[in-house]
mmCIF file of C-alpha atoms (C1' of nucleotides) in Angstrom:
data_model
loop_
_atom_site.group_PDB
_atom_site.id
_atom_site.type_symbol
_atom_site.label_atom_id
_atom_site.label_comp_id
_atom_site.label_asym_id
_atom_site.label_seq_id
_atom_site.Cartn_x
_atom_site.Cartn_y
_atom_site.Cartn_z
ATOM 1 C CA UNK C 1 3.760 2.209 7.948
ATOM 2 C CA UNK C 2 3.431 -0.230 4.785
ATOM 3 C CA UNK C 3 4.453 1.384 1.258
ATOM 4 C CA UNK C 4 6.484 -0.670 -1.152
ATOM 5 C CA UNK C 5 9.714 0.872 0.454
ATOM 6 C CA UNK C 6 8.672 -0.189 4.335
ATOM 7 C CA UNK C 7 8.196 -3.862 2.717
ATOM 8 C CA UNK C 8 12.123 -3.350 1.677
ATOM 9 C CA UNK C 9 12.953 -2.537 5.388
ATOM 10 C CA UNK C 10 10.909 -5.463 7.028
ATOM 11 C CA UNK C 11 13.072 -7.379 4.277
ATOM 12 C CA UNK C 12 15.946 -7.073 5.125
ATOM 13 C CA UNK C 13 15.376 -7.496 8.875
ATOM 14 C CA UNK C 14 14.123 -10.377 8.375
ATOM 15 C CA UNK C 15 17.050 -11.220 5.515
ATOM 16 C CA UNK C 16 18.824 -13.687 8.027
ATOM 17 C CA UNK C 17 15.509 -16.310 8.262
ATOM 18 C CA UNK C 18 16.129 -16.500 4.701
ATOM 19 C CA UNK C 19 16.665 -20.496 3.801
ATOM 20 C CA UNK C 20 16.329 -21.373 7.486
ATOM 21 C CA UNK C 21 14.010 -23.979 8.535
ATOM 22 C CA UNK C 22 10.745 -23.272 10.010
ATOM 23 C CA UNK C 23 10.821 -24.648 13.529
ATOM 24 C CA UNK C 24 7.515 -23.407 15.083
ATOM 25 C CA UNK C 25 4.158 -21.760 13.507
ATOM 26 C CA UNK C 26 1.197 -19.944 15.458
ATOM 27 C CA UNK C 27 -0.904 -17.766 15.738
ATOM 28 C CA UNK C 28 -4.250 -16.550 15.085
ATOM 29 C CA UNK C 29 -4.123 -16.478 11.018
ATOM 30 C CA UNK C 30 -6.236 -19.266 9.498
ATOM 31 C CA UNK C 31 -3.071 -21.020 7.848
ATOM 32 C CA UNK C 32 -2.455 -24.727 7.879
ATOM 33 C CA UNK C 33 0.689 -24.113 10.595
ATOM 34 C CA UNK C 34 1.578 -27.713 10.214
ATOM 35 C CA UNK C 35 2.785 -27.454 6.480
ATOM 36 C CA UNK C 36 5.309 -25.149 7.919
ATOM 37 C CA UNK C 37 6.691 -26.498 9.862
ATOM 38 C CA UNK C 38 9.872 -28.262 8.483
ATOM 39 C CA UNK C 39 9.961 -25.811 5.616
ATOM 40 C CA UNK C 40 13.020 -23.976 4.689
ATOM 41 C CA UNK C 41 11.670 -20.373 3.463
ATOM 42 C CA UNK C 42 12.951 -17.919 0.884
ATOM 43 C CA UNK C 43 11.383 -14.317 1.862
ATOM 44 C CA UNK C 44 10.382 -12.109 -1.105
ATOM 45 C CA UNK C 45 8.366 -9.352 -1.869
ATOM 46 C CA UNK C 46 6.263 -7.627 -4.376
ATOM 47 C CA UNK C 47 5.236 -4.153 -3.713
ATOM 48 C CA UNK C 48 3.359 -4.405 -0.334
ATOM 49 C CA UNK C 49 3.331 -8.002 -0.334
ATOM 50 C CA UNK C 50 5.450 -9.840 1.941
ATOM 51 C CA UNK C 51 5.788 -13.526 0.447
ATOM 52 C CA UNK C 52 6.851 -16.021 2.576
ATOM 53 C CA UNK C 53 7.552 -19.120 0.140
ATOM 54 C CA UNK C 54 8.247 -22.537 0.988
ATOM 55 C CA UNK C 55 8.358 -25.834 -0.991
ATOM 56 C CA UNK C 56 4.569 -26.351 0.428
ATOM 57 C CA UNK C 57 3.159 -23.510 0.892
ATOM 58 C CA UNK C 58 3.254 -19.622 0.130
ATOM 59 C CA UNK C 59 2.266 -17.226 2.341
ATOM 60 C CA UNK C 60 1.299 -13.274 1.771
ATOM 61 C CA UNK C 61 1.387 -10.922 4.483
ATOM 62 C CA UNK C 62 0.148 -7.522 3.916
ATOM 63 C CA UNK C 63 0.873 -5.125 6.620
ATOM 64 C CA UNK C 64 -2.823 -3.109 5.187
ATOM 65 C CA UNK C 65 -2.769 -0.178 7.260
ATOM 66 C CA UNK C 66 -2.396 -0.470 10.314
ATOM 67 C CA UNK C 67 -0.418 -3.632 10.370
ATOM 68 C CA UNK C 68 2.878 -4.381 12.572
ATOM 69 C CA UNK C 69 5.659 -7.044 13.036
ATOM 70 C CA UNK C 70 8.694 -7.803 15.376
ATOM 71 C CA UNK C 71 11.962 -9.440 15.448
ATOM 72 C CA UNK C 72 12.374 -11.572 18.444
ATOM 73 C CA UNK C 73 10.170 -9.209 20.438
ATOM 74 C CA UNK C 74 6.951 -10.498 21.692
ATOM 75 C CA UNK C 75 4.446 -7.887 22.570
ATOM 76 C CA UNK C 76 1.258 -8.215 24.423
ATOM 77 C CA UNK C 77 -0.948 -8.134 21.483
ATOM 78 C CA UNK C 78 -2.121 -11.550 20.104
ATOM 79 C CA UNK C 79 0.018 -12.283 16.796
ATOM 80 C CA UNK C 80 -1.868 -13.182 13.764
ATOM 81 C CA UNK C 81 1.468 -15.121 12.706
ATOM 82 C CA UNK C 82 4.530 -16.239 14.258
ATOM 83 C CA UNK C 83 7.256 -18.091 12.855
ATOM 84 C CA UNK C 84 10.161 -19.880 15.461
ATOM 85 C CA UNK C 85 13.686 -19.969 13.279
ATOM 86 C CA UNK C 86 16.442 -21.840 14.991
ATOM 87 C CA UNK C 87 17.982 -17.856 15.159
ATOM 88 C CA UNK C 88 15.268 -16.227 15.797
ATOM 89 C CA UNK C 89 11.519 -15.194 15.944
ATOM 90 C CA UNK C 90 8.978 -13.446 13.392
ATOM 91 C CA UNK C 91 5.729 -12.172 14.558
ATOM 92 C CA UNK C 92 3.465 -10.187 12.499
ATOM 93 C CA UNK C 93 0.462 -8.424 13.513
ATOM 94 C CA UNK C 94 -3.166 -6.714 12.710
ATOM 95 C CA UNK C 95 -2.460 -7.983 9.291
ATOM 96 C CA UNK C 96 -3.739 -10.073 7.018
ATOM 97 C CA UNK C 97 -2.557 -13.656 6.135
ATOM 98 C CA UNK C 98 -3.363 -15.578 3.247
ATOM 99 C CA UNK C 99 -2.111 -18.980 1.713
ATOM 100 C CA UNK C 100 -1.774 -18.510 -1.709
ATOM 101 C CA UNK C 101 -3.271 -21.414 -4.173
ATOM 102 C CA UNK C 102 -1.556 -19.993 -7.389
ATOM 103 C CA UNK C 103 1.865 -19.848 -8.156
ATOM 104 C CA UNK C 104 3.595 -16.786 -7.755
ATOM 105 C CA UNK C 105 4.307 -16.121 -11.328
ATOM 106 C CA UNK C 106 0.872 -16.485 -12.150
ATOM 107 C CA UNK C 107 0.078 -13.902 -10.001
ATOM 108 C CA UNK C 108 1.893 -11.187 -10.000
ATOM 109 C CA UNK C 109 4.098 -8.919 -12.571
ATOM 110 C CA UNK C 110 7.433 -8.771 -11.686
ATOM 111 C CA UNK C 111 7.827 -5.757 -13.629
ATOM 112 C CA UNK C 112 5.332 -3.818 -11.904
ATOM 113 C CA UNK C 113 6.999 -3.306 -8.872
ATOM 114 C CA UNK C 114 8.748 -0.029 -8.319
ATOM 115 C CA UNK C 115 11.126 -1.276 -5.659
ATOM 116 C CA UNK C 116 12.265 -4.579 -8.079
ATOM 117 C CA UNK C 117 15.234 -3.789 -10.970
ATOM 118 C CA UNK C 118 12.869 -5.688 -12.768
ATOM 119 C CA UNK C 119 10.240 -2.676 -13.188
ATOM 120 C CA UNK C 120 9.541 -1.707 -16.736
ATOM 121 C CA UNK C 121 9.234 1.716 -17.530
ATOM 122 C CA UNK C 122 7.703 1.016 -21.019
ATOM 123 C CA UNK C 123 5.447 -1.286 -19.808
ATOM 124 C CA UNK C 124 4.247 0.831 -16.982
ATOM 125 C CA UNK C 125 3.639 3.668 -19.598
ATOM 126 C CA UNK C 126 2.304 1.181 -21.851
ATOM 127 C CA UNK C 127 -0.670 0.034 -19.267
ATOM 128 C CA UNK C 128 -1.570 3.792 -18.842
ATOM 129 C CA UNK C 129 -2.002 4.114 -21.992
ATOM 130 C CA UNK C 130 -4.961 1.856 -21.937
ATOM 131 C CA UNK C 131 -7.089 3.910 -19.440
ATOM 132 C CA UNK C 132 -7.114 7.581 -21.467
ATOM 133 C CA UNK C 133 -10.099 8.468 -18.860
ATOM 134 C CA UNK C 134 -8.006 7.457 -15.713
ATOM 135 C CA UNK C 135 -7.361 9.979 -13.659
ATOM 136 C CA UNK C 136 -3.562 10.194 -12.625
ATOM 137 C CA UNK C 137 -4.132 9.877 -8.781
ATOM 138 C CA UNK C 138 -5.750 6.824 -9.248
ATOM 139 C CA UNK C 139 -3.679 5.213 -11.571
ATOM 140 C CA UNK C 140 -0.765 5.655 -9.464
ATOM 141 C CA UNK C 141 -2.486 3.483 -6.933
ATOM 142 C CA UNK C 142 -3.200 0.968 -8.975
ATOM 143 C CA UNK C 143 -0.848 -2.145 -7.483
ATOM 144 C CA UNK C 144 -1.262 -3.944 -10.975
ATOM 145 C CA UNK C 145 0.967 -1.097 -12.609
ATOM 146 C CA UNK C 146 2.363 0.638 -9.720
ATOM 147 C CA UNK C 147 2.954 -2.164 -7.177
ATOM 148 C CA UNK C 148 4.124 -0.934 -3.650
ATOM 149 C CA UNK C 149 3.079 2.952 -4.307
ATOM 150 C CA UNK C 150 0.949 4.136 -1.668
ATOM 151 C CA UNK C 151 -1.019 7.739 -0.408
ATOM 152 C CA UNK C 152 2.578 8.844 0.306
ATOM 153 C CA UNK C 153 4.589 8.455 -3.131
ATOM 154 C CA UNK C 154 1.454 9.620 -4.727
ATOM 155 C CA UNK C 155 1.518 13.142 -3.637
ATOM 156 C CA UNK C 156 5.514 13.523 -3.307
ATOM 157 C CA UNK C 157 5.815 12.643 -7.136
ATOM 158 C CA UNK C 158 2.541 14.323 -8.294
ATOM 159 C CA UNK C 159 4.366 17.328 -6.921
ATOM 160 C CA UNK C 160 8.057 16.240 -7.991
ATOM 161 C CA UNK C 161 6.836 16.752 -11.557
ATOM 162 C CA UNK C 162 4.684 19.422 -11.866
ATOM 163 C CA UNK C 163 1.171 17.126 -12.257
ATOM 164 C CA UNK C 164 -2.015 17.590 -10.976
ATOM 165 C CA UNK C 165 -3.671 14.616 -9.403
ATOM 166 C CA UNK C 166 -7.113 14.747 -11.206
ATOM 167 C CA UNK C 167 -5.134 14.949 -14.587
ATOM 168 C CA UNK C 168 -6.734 12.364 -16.784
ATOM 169 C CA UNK C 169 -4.146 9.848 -18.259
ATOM 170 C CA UNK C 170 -4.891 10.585 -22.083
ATOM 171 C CA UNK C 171 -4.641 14.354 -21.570
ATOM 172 C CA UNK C 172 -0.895 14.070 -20.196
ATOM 173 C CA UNK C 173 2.001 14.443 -22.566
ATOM 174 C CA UNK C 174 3.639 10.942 -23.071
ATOM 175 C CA UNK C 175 7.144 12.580 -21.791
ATOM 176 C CA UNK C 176 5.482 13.612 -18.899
ATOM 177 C CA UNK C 177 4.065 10.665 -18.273
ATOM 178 C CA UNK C 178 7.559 8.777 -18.788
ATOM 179 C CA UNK C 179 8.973 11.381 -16.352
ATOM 180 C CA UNK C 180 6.217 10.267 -13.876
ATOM 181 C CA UNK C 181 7.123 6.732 -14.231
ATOM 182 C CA UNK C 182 10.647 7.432 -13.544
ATOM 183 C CA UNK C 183 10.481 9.664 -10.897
ATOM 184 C CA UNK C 184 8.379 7.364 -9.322
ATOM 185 C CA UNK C 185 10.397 4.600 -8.459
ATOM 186 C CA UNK C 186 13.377 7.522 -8.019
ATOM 187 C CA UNK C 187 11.053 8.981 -5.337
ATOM 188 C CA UNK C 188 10.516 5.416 -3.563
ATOM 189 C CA UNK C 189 14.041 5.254 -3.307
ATOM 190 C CA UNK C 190 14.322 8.109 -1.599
ATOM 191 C CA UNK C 191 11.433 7.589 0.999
ATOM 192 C CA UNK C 192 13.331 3.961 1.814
ATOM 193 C CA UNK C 193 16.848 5.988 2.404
ATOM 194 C CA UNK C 194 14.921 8.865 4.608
ATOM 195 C CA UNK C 195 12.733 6.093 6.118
ATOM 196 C CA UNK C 196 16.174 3.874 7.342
ATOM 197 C CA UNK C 197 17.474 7.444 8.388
ATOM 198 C CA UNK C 198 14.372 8.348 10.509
ATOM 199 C CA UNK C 199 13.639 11.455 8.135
ATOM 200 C CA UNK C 200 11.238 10.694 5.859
ATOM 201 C CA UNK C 201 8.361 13.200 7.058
ATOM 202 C CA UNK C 202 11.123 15.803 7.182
ATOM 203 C CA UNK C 203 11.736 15.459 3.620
ATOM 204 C CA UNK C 204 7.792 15.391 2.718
ATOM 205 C CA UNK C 205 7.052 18.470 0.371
ATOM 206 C CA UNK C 206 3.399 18.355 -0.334
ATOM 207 C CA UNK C 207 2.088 15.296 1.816
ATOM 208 C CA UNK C 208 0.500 16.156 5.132
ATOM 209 C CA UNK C 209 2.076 19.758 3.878
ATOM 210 C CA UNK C 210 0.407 23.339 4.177
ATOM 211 C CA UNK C 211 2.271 25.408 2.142
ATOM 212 C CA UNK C 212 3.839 24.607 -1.611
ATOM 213 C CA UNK C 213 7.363 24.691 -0.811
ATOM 214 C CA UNK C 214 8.097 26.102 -4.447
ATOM 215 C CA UNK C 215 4.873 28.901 -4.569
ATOM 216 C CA UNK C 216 4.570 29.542 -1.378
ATOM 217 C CA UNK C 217 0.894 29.727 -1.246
ATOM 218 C CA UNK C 218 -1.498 26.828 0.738
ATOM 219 C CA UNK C 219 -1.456 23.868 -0.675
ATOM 220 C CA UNK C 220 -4.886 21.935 -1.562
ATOM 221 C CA UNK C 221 -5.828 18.866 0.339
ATOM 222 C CA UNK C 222 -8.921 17.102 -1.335
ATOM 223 C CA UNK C 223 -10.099 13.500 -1.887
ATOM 224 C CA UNK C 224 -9.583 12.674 -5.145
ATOM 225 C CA UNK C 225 -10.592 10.460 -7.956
ATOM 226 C CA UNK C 226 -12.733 7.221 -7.804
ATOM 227 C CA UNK C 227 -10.115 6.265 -4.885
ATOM 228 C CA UNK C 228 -11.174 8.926 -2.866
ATOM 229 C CA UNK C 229 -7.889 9.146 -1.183
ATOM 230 C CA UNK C 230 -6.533 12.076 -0.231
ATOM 231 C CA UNK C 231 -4.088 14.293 -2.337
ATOM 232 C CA UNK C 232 -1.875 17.274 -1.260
ATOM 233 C CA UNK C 233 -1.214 19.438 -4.176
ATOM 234 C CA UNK C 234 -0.610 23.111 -5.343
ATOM 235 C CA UNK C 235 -2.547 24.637 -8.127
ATOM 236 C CA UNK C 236 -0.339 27.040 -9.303
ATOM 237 C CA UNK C 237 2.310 24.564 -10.088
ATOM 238 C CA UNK C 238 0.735 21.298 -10.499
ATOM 239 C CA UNK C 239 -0.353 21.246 -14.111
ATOM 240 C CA UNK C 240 -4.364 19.992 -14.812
ATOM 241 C CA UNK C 241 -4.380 18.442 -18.084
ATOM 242 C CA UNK C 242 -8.176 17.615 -18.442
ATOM 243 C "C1'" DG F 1 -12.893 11.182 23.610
ATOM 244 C "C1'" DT F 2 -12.991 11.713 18.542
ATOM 245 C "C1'" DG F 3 -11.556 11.320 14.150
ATOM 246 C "C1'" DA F 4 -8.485 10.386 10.714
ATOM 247 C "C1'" DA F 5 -4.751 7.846 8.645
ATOM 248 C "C1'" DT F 6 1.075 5.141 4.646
ATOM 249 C "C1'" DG F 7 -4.878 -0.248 2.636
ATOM 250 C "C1'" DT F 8 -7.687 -3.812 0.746
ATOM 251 C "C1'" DT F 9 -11.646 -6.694 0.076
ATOM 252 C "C1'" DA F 10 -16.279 -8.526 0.685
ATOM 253 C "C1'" DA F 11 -20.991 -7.588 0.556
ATOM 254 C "C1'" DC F 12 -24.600 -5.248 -1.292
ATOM 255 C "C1'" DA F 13 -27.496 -2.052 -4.312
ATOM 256 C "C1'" DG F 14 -28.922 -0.597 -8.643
ATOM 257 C "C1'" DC D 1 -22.843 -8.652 -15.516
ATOM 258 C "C1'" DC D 2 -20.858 -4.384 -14.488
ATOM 259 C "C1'" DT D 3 -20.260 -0.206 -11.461
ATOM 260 C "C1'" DG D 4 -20.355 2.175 -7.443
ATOM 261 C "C1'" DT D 5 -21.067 2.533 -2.396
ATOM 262 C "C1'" DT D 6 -20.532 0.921 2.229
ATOM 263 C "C1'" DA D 7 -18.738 -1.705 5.811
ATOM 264 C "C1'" DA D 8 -15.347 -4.243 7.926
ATOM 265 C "C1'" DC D 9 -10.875 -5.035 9.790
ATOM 266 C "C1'" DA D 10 -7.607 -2.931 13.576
ATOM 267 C "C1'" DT D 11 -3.815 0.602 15.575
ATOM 268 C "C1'" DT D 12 -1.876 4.874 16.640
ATOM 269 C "C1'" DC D 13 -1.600 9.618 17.056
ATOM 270 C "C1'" DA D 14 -3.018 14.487 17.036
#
DNA sequence: GTGAATGTTAACAG
DNA sequence: CCTGTTAACATTCA
């Protein structure tokens, strides 16, 4: 469920709690529910991260992978959080909750999300720079430059432009790389339309795929990098630079 | 019934 | 101290 662009979604479900005062706070979640209550909240999000802020007290809720939440439903399941809004009901769970000590800004880069207008192509490019030895798989999961890119976006944009995952960073032409960068948050735009629409595996072209859709010839599937996650690629049209 | 999966972090070994 | 491995968490589906 939980890439950058399902964080988007749960959003803007959620986008009518936003200022509303907190009325009632449980469940299983070691947070201090009675700081909540009385809060008004403002709902953000960075990457995966769903941030719900209040003048006390910020919480993040990462869906992980396996995680859930519902709208006025309430399921059998015990919720790790719930929060009672004089409109409505948000319950999250099998996720994990965390109060957060730091400010916001402190912690994250605003730029590095690839579903913000905030995210910073040069910046993104400038941060792989750094890691010549990185291999491109892996840097694509990394949250501090790619923020809400998951298993998914990695393989659909490896494959949008032509680049094998175990390239190594340094080896890559910088256009190339730009391209990546781009087509990255171009591709998570994509998965949140098809995901609204109830198409995104339909649209999938390597992911969970068996054939390359461009060579037709089987398509690799193989952990890669220090990650160990698994990529979906073709070798005939995926380009290694090593 | 089994295993794997859109994820992350803590604990441990070397 | 740094790096790498393993386990843990918890749900759904093939």
């Amino acid at each position: 469920m939980p890439e950058g662009p399902s964080i988007i979604i749960l959003k803007e479900l959620t986008r009518h709690f936003n200022g509303k005062k907190i009325i009632g706070a449980s469940g299983v979640a070691k947070v201090d529910h009675d700081l909540l209550i009385g809060q008004n909240v403002r709902l953000k999000t960075w990457g995966k991260h769903f941030l719900i802020c209040t003048k006390k007290l910020n919480l993040r809720v990462h869906l992980l992978l396996f995680g859930s939440y519902s709208v006025d439903e309430k399921r059998r399941a015990k919720p790790k959080l719930v929060l009672e809004f004089s409109n409505g009901t948000l319950y999250f769970y099998a996720c994990s909750v965390v109060e957060l000590s730091e400010s916001l800004n402190e912690i994250y880069d605003w730029e590095a999300d690839v579903m913000s207008d905030k995210f910073n192509v040069a910046k993104a490019r400038k941060k792989l720079k750094e890691t010549p030895d990185t291999l491109v798989c892996d840097a694509l999961l990394d949250q501090q430059i790619f923020s809400g890119v998951g298993n998914i976006i990695k393989s659909e944009v490896l494959f949008r432009v032509y680049l094998h995952p175990e390239s190594k960073l340094g080896k890559i032409p910088t256009r190339t790389l730009t391209k990546m960068i781009k087509e990255t948050t171009v591709y998570a735009y994509d998965f949140l339309k098809w995901k609204k629409a109830g198409v995104l595996k339909k649209n999938w072209e390597a992911y969970a795929k068996k054939k390359c859709p461009r060579c037709d010839i089987p398509l690799i599937k193989k952990n890669t990098g220090k990650t160990r996650r698994r990529s979906f690629f073709c070798n005939n049209c995926q380009s290694k630079f090593v």
